[in-house]
Amino acid sequence: MTGPDKPSPPRPHAPVTRSAAAAERFAGPEADTASDASGTSGNDHHGGCLSDPTGPARAGADLAAGIAAIKAAVKTAPGDPGVYRMLDAKGDVLYVGKAKSIVRRVTSYTQPNRQSNRILRMIALTRSMIFVTTHTEAEALLLESNLIKRHRPPFNVVLRDDKSFPYILLREDHDWAQIRKHRGPKRHRGVYYGPFASAGAVNRTLNTLQKVFLLRSCTDAVLDSRTRPCLLYQIKRCSAPCVGRIDAAGYAELVAEARAFLAGRETKIQKQLAERMEAAAEALEFETAAMYRDRLRALTTVQARQAVNAENLDAADVIALATKGGQTCIQVFFFRQGQNWGNRAYFPRHEKGAEPAEVLSAFLGQFYDDKEPPQTLLLSREPEDAALLQEALSVRAERRIALNVPKRGEKRTLVDDALRNAEQALDRRLAESASQARLLDGVADAFGLDAPPKRLEIYDNSHTGGTNAIGGMVVAGPEGFEKNQYRTFNIKSTELTPGDDFAMMKEVLTRRFSRLMKEDPDRAGATWPDLLVIDGGKGQLSAVMAILEDLGVEDVAVVAVSKGPDRHAGREEFHLPGAAQPVRFRAGDPVLYYMQRLRDEAHRFAIGGHRQRRAKALVKNPLDEIPGIGAKRKKALLLHFGSAKAVAQAGVRDLAAVDGVSRALAQTIYDHFHERERP
């Protein structure tokens, strides 16, 4: 350790048992495997080995080859604490593990009679190993969590949710403090309150805080450019410091009140507002009294929304784990300043035989890999290596983090409530999975697929008269819609006829499958679709098949959905390549409703992307594209010339006459608008 708190950088140990090509591959940053495999069987993703009943001889050979590779690695394995990675023949990471002594831990894999079937499958796939040593086992645990999140190995417990949490930021690096929603790195000077479980929870709280404390939410550029109060002032959600409707002292008082409320001292703020309301009423200042009354009502509303509060908890996360049917749900409740700031359910991927304590330990390490833990974690059960995990989290946070499993009292009540929510969320998940499996079976039967599709990609286009054209791709699978896989494609071609849906679909599919064939030509990952669903009829289907044929993609099933007779919902027709007649479903068929949902989701997503692009184009100003032109100079130019068009027509001398525009910048502006006129 380089100090009492901060871990020192890990010491890379020389990789062993690798070819020259593999060594070159790992010389630079290592690529993410980003596996989306379910994790219920290690050989589902990396090919069969021990579980292949038709090839016991090959399975035995694979196991022998894996043990030989590990024995070769043991010869140069260090005895220090650290992390090891087990790689397959392609160099993909199978497993990331930590160890107090790497050599002793790796040696244990050479004794197959002591291993479970899951570990035997992993050993059989192993062809090389990489070691990284650390100073302590706690540092190894931190590095292990980081690498698991990065590589998503199929034999590890993997937390699949990678969303950052939203906060409320009281920004204090400006004369007029700003309150707003924040997500991402904490780069601004100010006070961060959170995390909140969802953006909706932040938005509701911000909406009410604006009514109570009247702090600005606009950007600095908007604040500096205002010449009269905005709508938020008119509806009493801002005190309009931009135009001097409140002085610095009064605004500082509002900021102090907001900070006190968010720190948990809401009762004191409520009492102060009540006293001011009564004083204003006694002085017959009824408008002022009404203002304080409205602020009190808003404050009561935001307090009432804290459904389950814990007065004795300053900052804690309550974490409960429920298991059923080989799956796990982990429910996390966030408490800050005694207030419940929401909860979120997680469903980590793991093998069916994984122990709950192991799953919880892996979850905690990955969950707090990129976020600061609170001072207390209240858990429903003891995690694996609890003392080591507590030490590692304390090292990362640079302060003591306590892991507690309460047995009674208010804290146990909170844990039980989180556990009940975890069990209910898991029951819903299992019911949805069973229903989804039946629907995918129905899709396979209806369209003659060899097996239920594991990945469906649904495509649709959206535009207005051919402008701002967008192609949308929606992805669905055994677990429903996979929104982190959705993609939008800005139509870039300048040669297609505006509104030509066939040409737009050609560009979208060409870009999509060209990239797939470049990144995963062997289809070893989970990003190749089993079924394409296209919004359109026979013509669209024929065009798509021609596109795929040109790309050399011949084994992906395609179905096109058309409205059917009279374009009536419920009478859709599903067109298949080479079929004489379209597939039609009887009214009320669940598979019909499922296909409608897929089409409607793609339609919604494509329209949403188009509207965002169109809205951005409507407010776009040509001056925004010029380097060196910020909000103040843009405002000065527009006030001087009256419009962006007039700025474009102005000469260098006229541009340089504008306050804040130098001769060099004037030349830059002139060149920007006249570069096309040059020979």
CSV table of N, CA, C and O in Angstrom, one decimal, residues 620-634 637 647 655 660-673 675:
chain,number,residue,atom,x,y,z
A,620,LYS,N,-31.6,25.1,-34.5
A,620,LYS,CA,-30.2,25.2,-34.9
A,620,LYS,C,-29.9,26.5,-35.6
A,620,LYS,O,-30.7,27.0,-36.4
A,621,ASN,N,-28.8,27.2,-35.2
A,621,ASN,CA,-28.5,28.5,-35.7
A,621,ASN,C,-27.1,28.3,-36.4
A,621,ASN,O,-26.2,27.7,-35.9
A,622,PRO,N,-27.0,28.9,-37.6
A,622,PRO,CA,-25.7,28.7,-38.4
A,622,PRO,C,-24.5,29.2,-37.6
A,622,PRO,O,-23.4,28.7,-37.8
A,623,LEU,N,-24.7,30.2,-36.7
A,623,LEU,CA,-23.6,30.7,-35.9
A,623,LEU,C,-23.1,29.7,-34.9
A,623,LEU,O,-21.9,29.8,-34.5
A,624,ASP,N,-23.9,28.7,-34.5
A,624,ASP,CA,-23.5,27.6,-33.6
A,624,ASP,C,-22.3,26.8,-34.1
A,624,ASP,O,-21.6,26.2,-33.4
A,625,GLU,N,-22.2,26.8,-35.5
A,625,GLU,CA,-21.2,25.9,-36.1
A,625,GLU,C,-19.8,26.6,-36.2
A,625,GLU,O,-18.8,26.0,-36.6
A,626,ILE,N,-19.7,27.9,-35.8
A,626,ILE,CA,-18.5,28.6,-36.0
A,626,ILE,C,-17.7,28.5,-34.7
A,626,ILE,O,-18.1,28.9,-33.6
A,627,PRO,N,-16.4,28.0,-34.8
A,627,PRO,CA,-15.6,27.9,-33.6
A,627,PRO,C,-15.3,29.3,-33.0
A,627,PRO,O,-15.0,30.3,-33.8
A,628,GLY,N,-15.4,29.5,-31.7
A,628,GLY,CA,-15.1,30.7,-31.1
A,628,GLY,C,-16.3,31.6,-30.8
A,628,GLY,O,-16.2,32.7,-30.3
A,629,ILE,N,-17.5,31.1,-31.3
A,629,ILE,CA,-18.7,31.9,-31.1
A,629,ILE,C,-19.5,31.2,-30.0
A,629,ILE,O,-20.1,30.1,-30.2
A,630,GLY,N,-19.6,31.9,-28.8
A,630,GLY,CA,-20.4,31.4,-27.7
A,630,GLY,C,-21.7,32.2,-27.6
A,630,GLY,O,-22.1,32.9,-28.6
A,631,ALA,N,-22.3,32.0,-26.5
A,631,ALA,CA,-23.7,32.6,-26.3
A,631,ALA,C,-23.6,34.2,-26.4
A,631,ALA,O,-24.4,34.8,-27.0
A,632,LYS,N,-22.6,34.8,-25.7
A,632,LYS,CA,-22.5,36.2,-25.7
A,632,LYS,C,-22.2,36.8,-27.1
A,632,LYS,O,-22.8,37.8,-27.5
A,633,ARG,N,-21.3,36.3,-27.8
A,633,ARG,CA,-20.9,36.8,-29.1
A,633,ARG,C,-22.0,36.5,-30.1
A,633,ARG,O,-22.3,37.4,-31.0
A,634,LYS,N,-22.7,35.4,-30.0
A,634,LYS,CA,-23.8,35.1,-30.9
A,634,LYS,C,-24.9,36.2,-30.6
A,634,LYS,O,-25.5,36.7,-31.6
A,637,LEU,N,-23.9,39.5,-32.1
A,637,LEU,CA,-24.0,39.5,-33.6
A,637,LEU,C,-25.4,39.6,-34.0
A,637,LEU,O,-25.8,40.4,-35.0
A,647,VAL,N,-25.8,38.3,-40.8
A,647,VAL,CA,-24.4,38.1,-40.4
A,647,VAL,C,-23.7,37.4,-41.6
A,647,VAL,O,-22.5,37.7,-41.9
A,655,LEU,N,-18.2,43.0,-39.6
A,655,LEU,CA,-18.2,42.0,-38.5
A,655,LEU,C,-17.3,42.4,-37.4
A,655,LEU,O,-17.6,42.3,-36.2
A,660,GLY,N,-16.8,42.8,-29.1
A,660,GLY,CA,-16.3,41.4,-28.7
A,660,GLY,C,-15.8,40.6,-29.8
A,660,GLY,O,-15.4,39.5,-29.6
A,661,VAL,N,-15.9,41.1,-31.1
A,661,VAL,CA,-15.5,40.4,-32.2
A,661,VAL,C,-14.2,41.0,-32.8
A,661,VAL,O,-14.2,42.1,-33.2
A,662,SER,N,-13.1,40.2,-32.7
A,662,SER,CA,-11.8,40.7,-33.1
A,662,SER,C,-11.7,40.6,-34.7
A,662,SER,O,-12.6,40.0,-35.3
A,663,ARG,N,-10.6,41.2,-35.2
A,663,ARG,CA,-10.4,41.1,-36.7
A,663,ARG,C,-10.2,39.7,-37.1
A,663,ARG,O,-10.8,39.2,-38.2
A,664,ALA,N,-9.5,38.9,-36.3
A,664,ALA,CA,-9.3,37.5,-36.7
A,664,ALA,C,-10.6,36.7,-36.7
A,664,ALA,O,-10.8,35.9,-37.5
A,665,LEU,N,-11.4,36.9,-35.6
A,665,LEU,CA,-12.6,36.2,-35.5
A,665,LEU,C,-13.6,36.6,-36.6
A,665,LEU,O,-14.3,35.8,-37.2
A,666,ALA,N,-13.6,37.9,-37.0
A,666,ALA,CA,-14.4,38.4,-38.1
A,666,ALA,C,-14.0,37.7,-39.4
A,666,ALA,O,-14.9,37.3,-40.2
A,667,GLN,N,-12.7,37.5,-39.6
A,667,GLN,CA,-12.3,36.8,-40.8
A,667,GLN,C,-12.8,35.3,-40.7
A,667,GLN,O,-13.2,34.7,-41.8
A,668,THR,N,-12.7,34.7,-39.5
A,668,THR,CA,-13.2,33.3,-39.4
A,668,THR,C,-14.7,33.2,-39.7
A,668,THR,O,-15.1,32.2,-40.4
A,669,ILE,N,-15.5,34.1,-39.2
A,669,ILE,CA,-16.9,34.1,-39.5
A,669,ILE,C,-17.2,34.3,-41.0
A,669,ILE,O,-18.0,33.6,-41.6
A,670,TYR,N,-16.5,35.3,-41.6
A,670,TYR,CA,-16.6,35.5,-43.0
A,670,TYR,C,-16.3,34.3,-43.9
A,670,TYR,O,-17.0,33.9,-44.8
A,671,ASP,N,-15.1,33.7,-43.5
A,671,ASP,CA,-14.7,32.5,-44.2
A,671,ASP,C,-15.7,31.3,-44.1
A,671,ASP,O,-15.9,30.5,-45.0
A,672,HIS,N,-16.3,31.2,-42.9
A,672,HIS,CA,-17.3,30.1,-42.7
A,672,HIS,C,-18.5,30.2,-43.7
A,672,HIS,O,-18.9,29.2,-44.2
A,673,PHE,N,-18.9,31.4,-43.9
A,673,PHE,CA,-20.1,31.6,-44.8
A,673,PHE,C,-19.8,31.7,-46.3
A,673,PHE,O,-20.7,31.6,-47.1
A,675,GLU,N,-16.9,30.0,-47.8
A,675,GLU,CA,-16.0,29.0,-48.2
A,675,GLU,C,-16.5,28.3,-49.5
A,675,GLU,O,-15.7,27.9,-50.3
